CSV table of C-alpha atoms in Angstrom, one decimal:
chain,number,residue,atom,x,y,z
A,12,UNK,CA,101.7,100.3,115.9
A,13,UNK,CA,98.1,100.4,114.8
A,14,UNK,CA,96.8,102.6,112.0
A,15,UNK,CA,94.9,104.6,114.7
A,16,UNK,CA,98.1,105.3,116.6
A,17,UNK,CA,99.8,106.6,113.4
A,18,UNK,CA,97.4,109.6,113.3
A,19,UNK,CA,98.8,112.3,115.5
A,20,UNK,CA,98.1,116.0,116.1
A,21,UNK,CA,100.8,118.2,114.8
A,22,UNK,CA,101.1,121.5,116.7
A,23,UNK,CA,103.0,124.3,115.1
A,24,UNK,CA,103.6,128.0,116.0
A,25,UNK,CA,102.4,129.9,112.9
A,26,UNK,CA,101.3,133.3,111.6
A,27,UNK,CA,99.5,134.5,108.5
A,28,UNK,CA,100.9,138.0,108.2
A,29,UNK,CA,102.0,140.9,110.3
A,30,UNK,CA,98.4,141.8,111.0
A,31,UNK,CA,97.8,138.5,112.8
A,32,UNK,CA,99.4,137.3,116.0
A,33,UNK,CA,101.5,134.1,116.3
A,34,UNK,CA,99.3,131.2,117.3
A,35,UNK,CA,99.5,127.4,117.5
A,36,UNK,CA,97.9,125.7,114.5
A,37,UNK,CA,96.8,122.1,114.9
A,38,UNK,CA,96.6,119.6,112.1
A,39,UNK,CA,96.1,115.8,111.8
A,40,UNK,CA,99.2,114.0,110.6
A,41,UNK,CA,99.3,110.5,109.3
A,42,UNK,CA,102.8,109.4,110.1
A,43,UNK,CA,102.9,106.7,107.5
A,44,UNK,CA,101.8,108.8,104.6
A,45,UNK,CA,103.1,112.4,105.3
A,46,UNK,CA,106.5,112.1,103.8
A,47,UNK,CA,108.1,111.5,100.4
A,48,UNK,CA,110.9,109.2,99.3
A,49,UNK,CA,113.6,111.8,100.1
A,50,UNK,CA,112.1,113.0,103.4
A,51,UNK,CA,112.4,112.2,107.0
A,52,UNK,CA,110.0,112.9,109.9
A,53,UNK,CA,111.5,114.2,113.1
A,54,UNK,CA,109.8,114.2,116.4
A,55,UNK,CA,111.0,117.5,117.8
A,56,UNK,CA,112.4,117.5,121.3
A,57,UNK,CA,113.7,121.1,121.4
A,58,UNK,CA,113.8,124.2,119.2
A,59,UNK,CA,115.5,127.5,119.5
A,60,UNK,CA,114.1,131.0,118.7
A,61,UNK,CA,116.1,133.4,116.6
A,62,UNK,CA,115.4,137.1,115.9
A,63,UNK,CA,114.9,136.2,112.2
A,64,UNK,CA,111.8,134.4,113.2
A,65,UNK,CA,109.8,137.3,114.4
A,66,UNK,CA,111.5,139.7,112.0
A,67,UNK,CA,110.0,137.7,109.1
A,68,UNK,CA,106.7,137.8,110.9
A,69,UNK,CA,106.7,141.6,111.2
A,70,UNK,CA,107.8,141.9,107.6
A,71,UNK,CA,105.0,139.7,106.1
A,72,UNK,CA,102.7,142.4,104.8
A,73,UNK,CA,99.3,141.1,103.7
A,74,UNK,CA,99.6,142.6,100.2
A,75,UNK,CA,102.7,140.6,99.5
A,76,UNK,CA,102.2,137.3,101.3
A,77,UNK,CA,99.7,134.5,101.0
A,78,UNK,CA,96.9,133.7,103.5
A,79,UNK,CA,98.4,130.3,104.3
A,80,UNK,CA,99.9,129.7,107.8
A,81,UNK,CA,103.6,130.3,107.9
A,82,UNK,CA,105.7,128.4,110.5
A,83,UNK,CA,108.1,129.7,113.0
A,84,UNK,CA,111.5,128.2,113.8
A,85,UNK,CA,114.7,127.0,112.3
A,86,UNK,CA,117.0,125.4,114.9
A,87,UNK,CA,115.8,121.9,116.0
A,88,UNK,CA,116.8,118.8,117.8
A,89,UNK,CA,114.9,115.5,117.9
A,90,UNK,CA,114.6,111.9,116.8
A,91,UNK,CA,113.9,110.5,113.4
A,92,UNK,CA,110.7,108.5,113.5
A,93,UNK,CA,110.1,107.9,109.7
A,94,UNK,CA,112.3,107.9,106.6
A,95,UNK,CA,111.6,107.7,102.9
A,96,UNK,CA,112.9,104.9,100.7
A,97,UNK,CA,115.5,107.1,99.0
A,98,UNK,CA,116.9,108.8,102.1
A,99,UNK,CA,120.6,108.4,102.6
A,100,UNK,CA,121.3,105.3,104.8
A,101,UNK,CA,123.2,107.6,107.3
A,102,UNK,CA,119.8,108.8,108.5
A,103,UNK,CA,117.9,106.0,110.3
A,104,UNK,CA,114.8,105.7,112.4
A,105,UNK,CA,115.8,106.3,116.0
A,106,UNK,CA,118.7,108.6,115.2
A,107,UNK,CA,119.0,111.7,117.3
A,108,UNK,CA,119.6,114.7,115.0
A,109,UNK,CA,119.9,118.4,115.1
A,110,UNK,CA,120.3,121.3,112.7
A,111,UNK,CA,118.9,124.4,111.1
A,112,UNK,CA,115.8,124.0,108.9
A,113,UNK,CA,116.1,126.6,106.1
A,114,UNK,CA,112.8,128.1,105.0
A,115,UNK,CA,111.1,131.4,104.4
A,116,UNK,CA,107.3,131.6,104.9
A,117,UNK,CA,106.9,127.9,104.5
A,118,UNK,CA,104.4,125.5,106.3
A,119,UNK,CA,107.1,123.6,108.1
A,120,UNK,CA,109.1,125.0,111.0
A,121,UNK,CA,110.9,123.8,114.1
A,122,UNK,CA,108.5,125.3,116.6
A,123,UNK,CA,106.4,122.2,116.4
A,124,UNK,CA,106.2,118.7,117.7
A,125,UNK,CA,107.0,117.2,114.2
A,126,UNK,CA,109.2,118.4,111.3
A,127,UNK,CA,109.2,116.9,107.8
A,128,UNK,CA,112.3,117.7,105.8
A,129,UNK,CA,114.1,116.6,102.7
A,130,UNK,CA,117.7,115.7,103.6
A,131,UNK,CA,119.0,116.3,100.1
A,132,UNK,CA,117.8,119.9,100.2
A,133,UNK,CA,118.3,120.6,103.9
A,134,UNK,CA,122.1,120.4,104.4
A,135,UNK,CA,122.4,121.8,107.9
A,136,UNK,CA,121.7,118.6,109.8
A,137,UNK,CA,123.8,116.2,111.8
A,138,UNK,CA,123.7,113.6,114.4
A,139,UNK,CA,123.6,115.0,117.9
A,140,UNK,CA,127.2,115.1,119.2
A,141,UNK,CA,128.0,113.0,122.3
A,142,UNK,CA,129.3,114.9,125.3
A,143,UNK,CA,130.6,113.7,128.7
A,144,UNK,CA,128.4,116.1,130.6
A,145,UNK,CA,125.5,113.9,131.7
A,146,UNK,CA,123.8,116.8,133.5
A,147,UNK,CA,122.9,118.6,130.3
A,148,UNK,CA,119.7,117.9,128.4
A,149,UNK,CA,121.2,116.8,125.0
A,150,UNK,CA,118.3,118.0,123.0
A,151,UNK,CA,118.1,121.5,124.5
A,152,UNK,CA,121.8,122.1,123.9
A,153,UNK,CA,121.7,120.5,120.5
A,154,UNK,CA,119.0,122.9,119.4
A,155,UNK,CA,120.8,126.0,120.8
A,156,UNK,CA,123.7,126.4,118.4
A,157,UNK,CA,123.2,125.7,114.7
A,158,UNK,CA,121.9,129.0,113.2
A,159,UNK,CA,124.2,131.3,115.3
A,160,UNK,CA,127.2,129.0,114.8
A,161,UNK,CA,126.5,129.0,111.0
A,162,UNK,CA,126.2,132.8,111.1
A,163,UNK,CA,129.5,133.3,112.9
A,164,UNK,CA,131.5,130.7,110.8
A,165,UNK,CA,132.0,132.5,107.5
A,166,UNK,CA,133.4,135.6,109.2
A,167,UNK,CA,136.3,133.5,110.3
A,168,UNK,CA,136.7,131.1,107.4
A,169,UNK,CA,135.5,132.8,104.2
A,170,UNK,CA,137.8,135.9,103.9
A,171,UNK,CA,141.0,134.0,103.2
A,172,UNK,CA,142.5,135.0,106.6
A,173,UNK,CA,144.8,132.9,108.7
A,174,UNK,CA,144.6,133.3,112.4
A,175,UNK,CA,147.1,132.5,115.2
A,176,UNK,CA,148.2,133.6,118.6
A,177,UNK,CA,149.4,137.0,117.2
A,178,UNK,CA,146.0,137.8,115.6
A,179,UNK,CA,143.7,140.5,117.0
A,180,UNK,CA,139.9,140.7,116.6
A,181,UNK,CA,137.4,143.3,117.7
A,182,UNK,CA,133.8,142.2,118.2
A,183,UNK,CA,131.0,144.8,118.1
A,184,UNK,CA,128.0,143.3,119.9
A,185,UNK,CA,129.9,140.8,122.2
A,186,UNK,CA,126.7,139.8,124.0
A,187,UNK,CA,124.8,138.4,121.0
A,188,UNK,CA,124.3,134.7,120.6
A,189,UNK,CA,126.2,134.9,117.3
A,190,UNK,CA,129.2,136.6,119.0
A,191,UNK,CA,129.0,133.9,121.8
A,192,UNK,CA,129.7,131.3,119.1
A,193,UNK,CA,132.2,133.6,117.3
A,194,UNK,CA,134.5,134.1,120.3
A,195,UNK,CA,134.5,130.4,121.1
A,196,UNK,CA,135.5,129.4,117.6
A,197,UNK,CA,138.1,132.2,117.5
A,198,UNK,CA,139.7,131.4,120.9
A,199,UNK,CA,139.3,127.6,121.2
A,200,UNK,CA,139.5,126.4,117.6
A,201,UNK,CA,141.6,129.0,115.8
A,202,UNK,CA,143.7,130.1,118.9
A,203,UNK,CA,143.3,133.8,118.2
A,204,UNK,CA,145.6,135.6,120.6
A,205,UNK,CA,143.5,138.7,121.4
A,206,UNK,CA,139.7,139.2,121.1
A,207,UNK,CA,138.2,142.5,122.3
A,208,UNK,CA,134.5,142.8,122.7
A,209,UNK,CA,132.1,145.7,123.0
A,210,UNK,CA,129.1,145.2,125.3
A,211,UNK,CA,127.0,146.7,128.1
A,212,UNK,CA,128.9,147.1,131.4
A,213,UNK,CA,126.4,144.6,133.0
A,214,UNK,CA,127.5,141.9,130.6
A,215,UNK,CA,131.3,142.2,131.0
A,216,UNK,CA,131.8,139.3,133.5
A,217,UNK,CA,129.5,137.0,131.5
A,218,UNK,CA,131.3,137.7,128.2
A,219,UNK,CA,134.7,137.2,129.8
A,220,UNK,CA,133.6,133.8,130.9
A,221,UNK,CA,133.0,132.9,127.2
A,222,UNK,CA,136.5,133.8,126.1
A,223,UNK,CA,136.8,137.5,125.5
A,224,UNK,CA,140.2,138.9,126.6
A,225,UNK,CA,139.0,142.5,127.0
A,226,UNK,CA,135.6,144.1,127.1
A,227,UNK,CA,134.8,147.8,126.4
A,228,UNK,CA,131.4,148.9,127.8
A,229,UNK,CA,129.4,150.9,125.3
A,230,UNK,CA,127.5,152.7,128.1
A,231,UNK,CA,130.5,154.3,129.7
A,232,UNK,CA,131.5,157.9,129.3
A,233,UNK,CA,133.0,158.8,125.9
A,234,UNK,CA,132.5,157.5,122.4
A,235,UNK,CA,132.9,153.8,121.6
A,236,UNK,CA,135.9,154.3,119.3
A,237,UNK,CA,137.6,156.6,121.8
A,238,UNK,CA,137.2,154.0,124.6
A,239,UNK,CA,138.4,151.2,122.3
A,240,UNK,CA,141.4,153.3,121.4
A,241,UNK,CA,142.1,153.9,125.0
A,242,UNK,CA,142.0,150.2,125.8
A,243,UNK,CA,144.4,149.5,122.9
A,244,UNK,CA,146.9,152.0,124.2
A,245,UNK,CA,146.7,150.9,127.8
A,246,UNK,CA,147.2,147.2,126.9
A,247,UNK,CA,149.6,147.7,124.0
A,248,UNK,CA,147.2,146.2,121.5
A,249,UNK,CA,147.9,146.8,117.9
A,250,UNK,CA,145.5,147.3,115.1
A,251,UNK,CA,143.0,144.5,114.4
A,252,UNK,CA,143.1,141.9,111.7
A,253,UNK,CA,139.3,141.6,111.8
A,254,UNK,CA,136.4,143.7,113.1
A,255,UNK,CA,133.3,141.6,113.4
A,256,UNK,CA,129.9,143.4,113.8
A,257,UNK,CA,126.9,141.3,114.9
A,258,UNK,CA,124.5,144.1,115.9
A,259,UNK,CA,124.7,146.8,113.2
A,260,UNK,CA,127.0,149.7,113.7
A,261,UNK,CA,128.8,152.4,111.7
A,262,UNK,CA,130.8,153.9,114.6
A,263,UNK,CA,134.2,152.9,113.2
A,264,UNK,CA,133.8,153.8,109.6
A,265,UNK,CA,135.0,157.4,109.8
A,266,UNK,CA,138.1,156.3,111.8
A,267,UNK,CA,138.8,152.9,110.5
A,268,UNK,CA,142.4,153.5,109.8
A,269,UNK,CA,143.0,153.8,113.6
A,270,UNK,CA,141.7,150.3,114.3
A,271,UNK,CA,142.0,148.0,111.3
A,272,UNK,CA,145.2,146.9,109.7
A,273,UNK,CA,145.9,148.1,106.2
A,274,UNK,CA,143.8,146.6,103.4
A,275,UNK,CA,147.0,145.2,101.8
A,276,UNK,CA,147.4,142.9,104.9
A,277,UNK,CA,144.0,141.2,104.1
A,278,UNK,CA,142.4,142.8,107.1
A,279,UNK,CA,138.6,142.8,107.1
A,280,UNK,CA,135.5,144.5,108.5
A,281,UNK,CA,132.7,141.9,108.5
A,282,UNK,CA,129.1,142.4,109.4
A,283,UNK,CA,126.2,139.9,109.6
A,284,UNK,CA,123.7,142.8,110.0
A,285,UNK,CA,124.5,146.0,108.1
A,286,UNK,CA,125.3,149.5,109.2
A,287,UNK,CA,122.3,149.9,111.5
A,288,UNK,CA,120.9,147.9,114.4
A,289,UNK,CA,117.6,146.2,113.4
A,290,UNK,CA,114.6,146.9,115.6
A,291,UNK,CA,113.4,143.3,115.9
A,292,UNK,CA,110.3,144.4,117.9
A,293,UNK,CA,109.1,146.6,115.0
A,294,UNK,CA,111.3,146.0,112.0
A,295,UNK,CA,110.8,148.0,108.8
A,296,UNK,CA,111.3,146.7,105.3
A,297,UNK,CA,113.8,149.5,104.6
A,298,UNK,CA,115.6,149.1,107.9
A,299,UNK,CA,115.9,145.3,107.3
A,300,UNK,CA,117.7,145.7,103.9
A,301,UNK,CA,121.4,146.5,104.2
A,302,UNK,CA,121.3,148.7,101.2
A,303,UNK,CA,124.8,150.1,101.8
A,304,UNK,CA,126.5,146.7,101.8
A,305,UNK,CA,127.0,146.4,98.0
A,306,UNK,CA,128.7,149.8,97.9
A,307,UNK,CA,131.0,149.0,100.8
A,308,UNK,CA,131.8,145.6,99.4
A,309,UNK,CA,132.4,146.5,95.7
A,310,UNK,CA,133.4,150.1,95.8
A,311,UNK,CA,136.8,150.2,93.9
A,312,UNK,CA,137.9,153.2,96.0
A,313,UNK,CA,137.2,151.5,99.3
A,314,UNK,CA,139.9,152.0,101.9
A,315,UNK,CA,139.3,148.8,103.7
A,316,UNK,CA,138.1,145.3,102.9
A,317,UNK,CA,134.4,144.8,103.7
A,318,UNK,CA,132.2,141.7,103.7
A,319,UNK,CA,128.6,140.8,104.6
A,320,UNK,CA,127.7,137.3,105.5
A,321,UNK,CA,124.6,135.4,106.6
A,322,UNK,CA,124.0,131.7,107.5
A,323,UNK,CA,124.2,129.5,104.5
A,324,UNK,CA,123.2,125.9,105.3
A,325,UNK,CA,126.1,123.5,104.6
A,326,UNK,CA,128.0,120.7,106.1
A,327,UNK,CA,131.2,122.7,106.7
A,328,UNK,CA,130.1,124.6,109.8
A,329,UNK,CA,127.7,121.8,111.0
A,330,UNK,CA,130.7,119.4,111.1
A,331,UNK,CA,132.9,121.9,112.9
A,332,UNK,CA,130.3,122.7,115.5
A,333,UNK,CA,129.7,119.0,116.1
A,334,UNK,CA,133.4,118.4,116.5
A,335,UNK,CA,133.9,121.3,118.9
A,336,UNK,CA,131.0,120.2,121.1
A,337,UNK,CA,132.3,116.6,121.2
A,338,UNK,CA,135.8,117.8,122.2
A,339,UNK,CA,134.5,120.3,124.8
A,340,UNK,CA,135.6,123.4,122.8
A,341,UNK,CA,132.2,124.9,122.3
A,342,UNK,CA,129.3,125.2,124.8
A,343,UNK,CA,126.2,127.0,123.5
A,344,UNK,CA,124.9,129.2,126.4
A,345,UNK,CA,121.2,128.6,127.4
A,346,UNK,CA,119.1,131.5,128.7
A,347,UNK,CA,115.8,129.9,129.3
A,348,UNK,CA,113.5,127.1,128.4
A,349,UNK,CA,109.8,127.3,127.6
A,350,UNK,CA,107.0,124.9,126.7
A,351,UNK,CA,105.4,125.2,123.3
A,352,UNK,CA,102.2,126.6,124.8
A,353,UNK,CA,104.4,129.4,126.3
A,354,UNK,CA,105.8,130.4,122.9
A,355,UNK,CA,104.7,134.0,123.3
A,356,UNK,CA,106.6,134.3,126.6
A,357,UNK,CA,109.6,132.9,124.8
A,358,UNK,CA,109.3,135.5,122.0
A,359,UNK,CA,108.9,138.3,124.5
A,360,UNK,CA,112.0,137.1,126.3
A,361,UNK,CA,114.1,137.2,123.2
A,362,UNK,CA,112.7,140.5,122.1
A,363,UNK,CA,113.6,142.0,125.5
A,364,UNK,CA,117.3,142.1,124.7
A,365,UNK,CA,118.0,140.7,128.2
A,366,UNK,CA,118.5,137.1,127.2
A,367,UNK,CA,122.0,135.8,127.8
A,368,UNK,CA,122.2,132.8,125.6
A,369,UNK,CA,119.5,130.9,123.6
A,370,UNK,CA,115.8,130.9,124.3
A,371,UNK,CA,114.6,127.3,123.9
A,372,UNK,CA,111.1,125.9,123.3
A,373,UNK,CA,110.2,122.2,124.0
A,374,UNK,CA,106.9,120.4,123.0
A,375,UNK,CA,104.4,120.0,125.8
């Protein structure tokens, strides 16, 4: 390849602060000199949007953030096209890889045609798992799962609980992409006997197809706790070992003893959001901070075990997700696919709360 062909145009969806719209920033990239000894260059083939992307955009107040462009995107799938001299030999030019690029307000992001990353610092990366389904676009599906899988993972593995066919779990927010991953891990990997979900009545059939045993519509007559209690009585379902909240709810706190097993049995209420649903269209700084979480977690007089988790990049959940995909135990649902130039349509789709599955963006 000639020197001239090594100079490419890098196109990245960026923003400056919450007073500026997202836009595509173009820069010239010298593929032979743009990376360090510990870095690889990935030609992005697909990336997934997550609510955290536009939440960070809306929370970037001019007074507190720099004037430099800040990149969108975490989930990615692509091909390694350059590698530094000190990069682990497991990462070679031509390898197909996917993962979640961890950053906040940085110049690099996955909503781009190229991504430069340090494999010693970015731990949520793996080779794209092989599947027998030749009809699937491997890059689109590989980009669809890392962040949501990594968010669901600690709720099932980090509280010291052991699950089996007699275990019972209640999921608040069954339709979220995180809960999509959660229920597949619970049912197909951990063999949890009963998983009950709460969702809109229009999503009941869809969520049952992902593995939920029972669904309680939140938009039916009566309160959510009352309707869950009714379902439990009608189907002889005992109290839950785990209540998992992926949307932000406080509905069960006043009546927790009716639904969660005693604290002495190591039952848990786990949230990945907080007590209130975040308005991702117009998030506020106060609303985005789960300020009650420390009190609920460490209160010595608490009546139930409480934990708050978020996605921490590590090999544990990446390896599990890869194995589950390879063995057909996990399929990340895809809602829609957009080109990079259609990024605003993709953002609008995710903000609409109508997406069933991941919203994917591919380079033009």
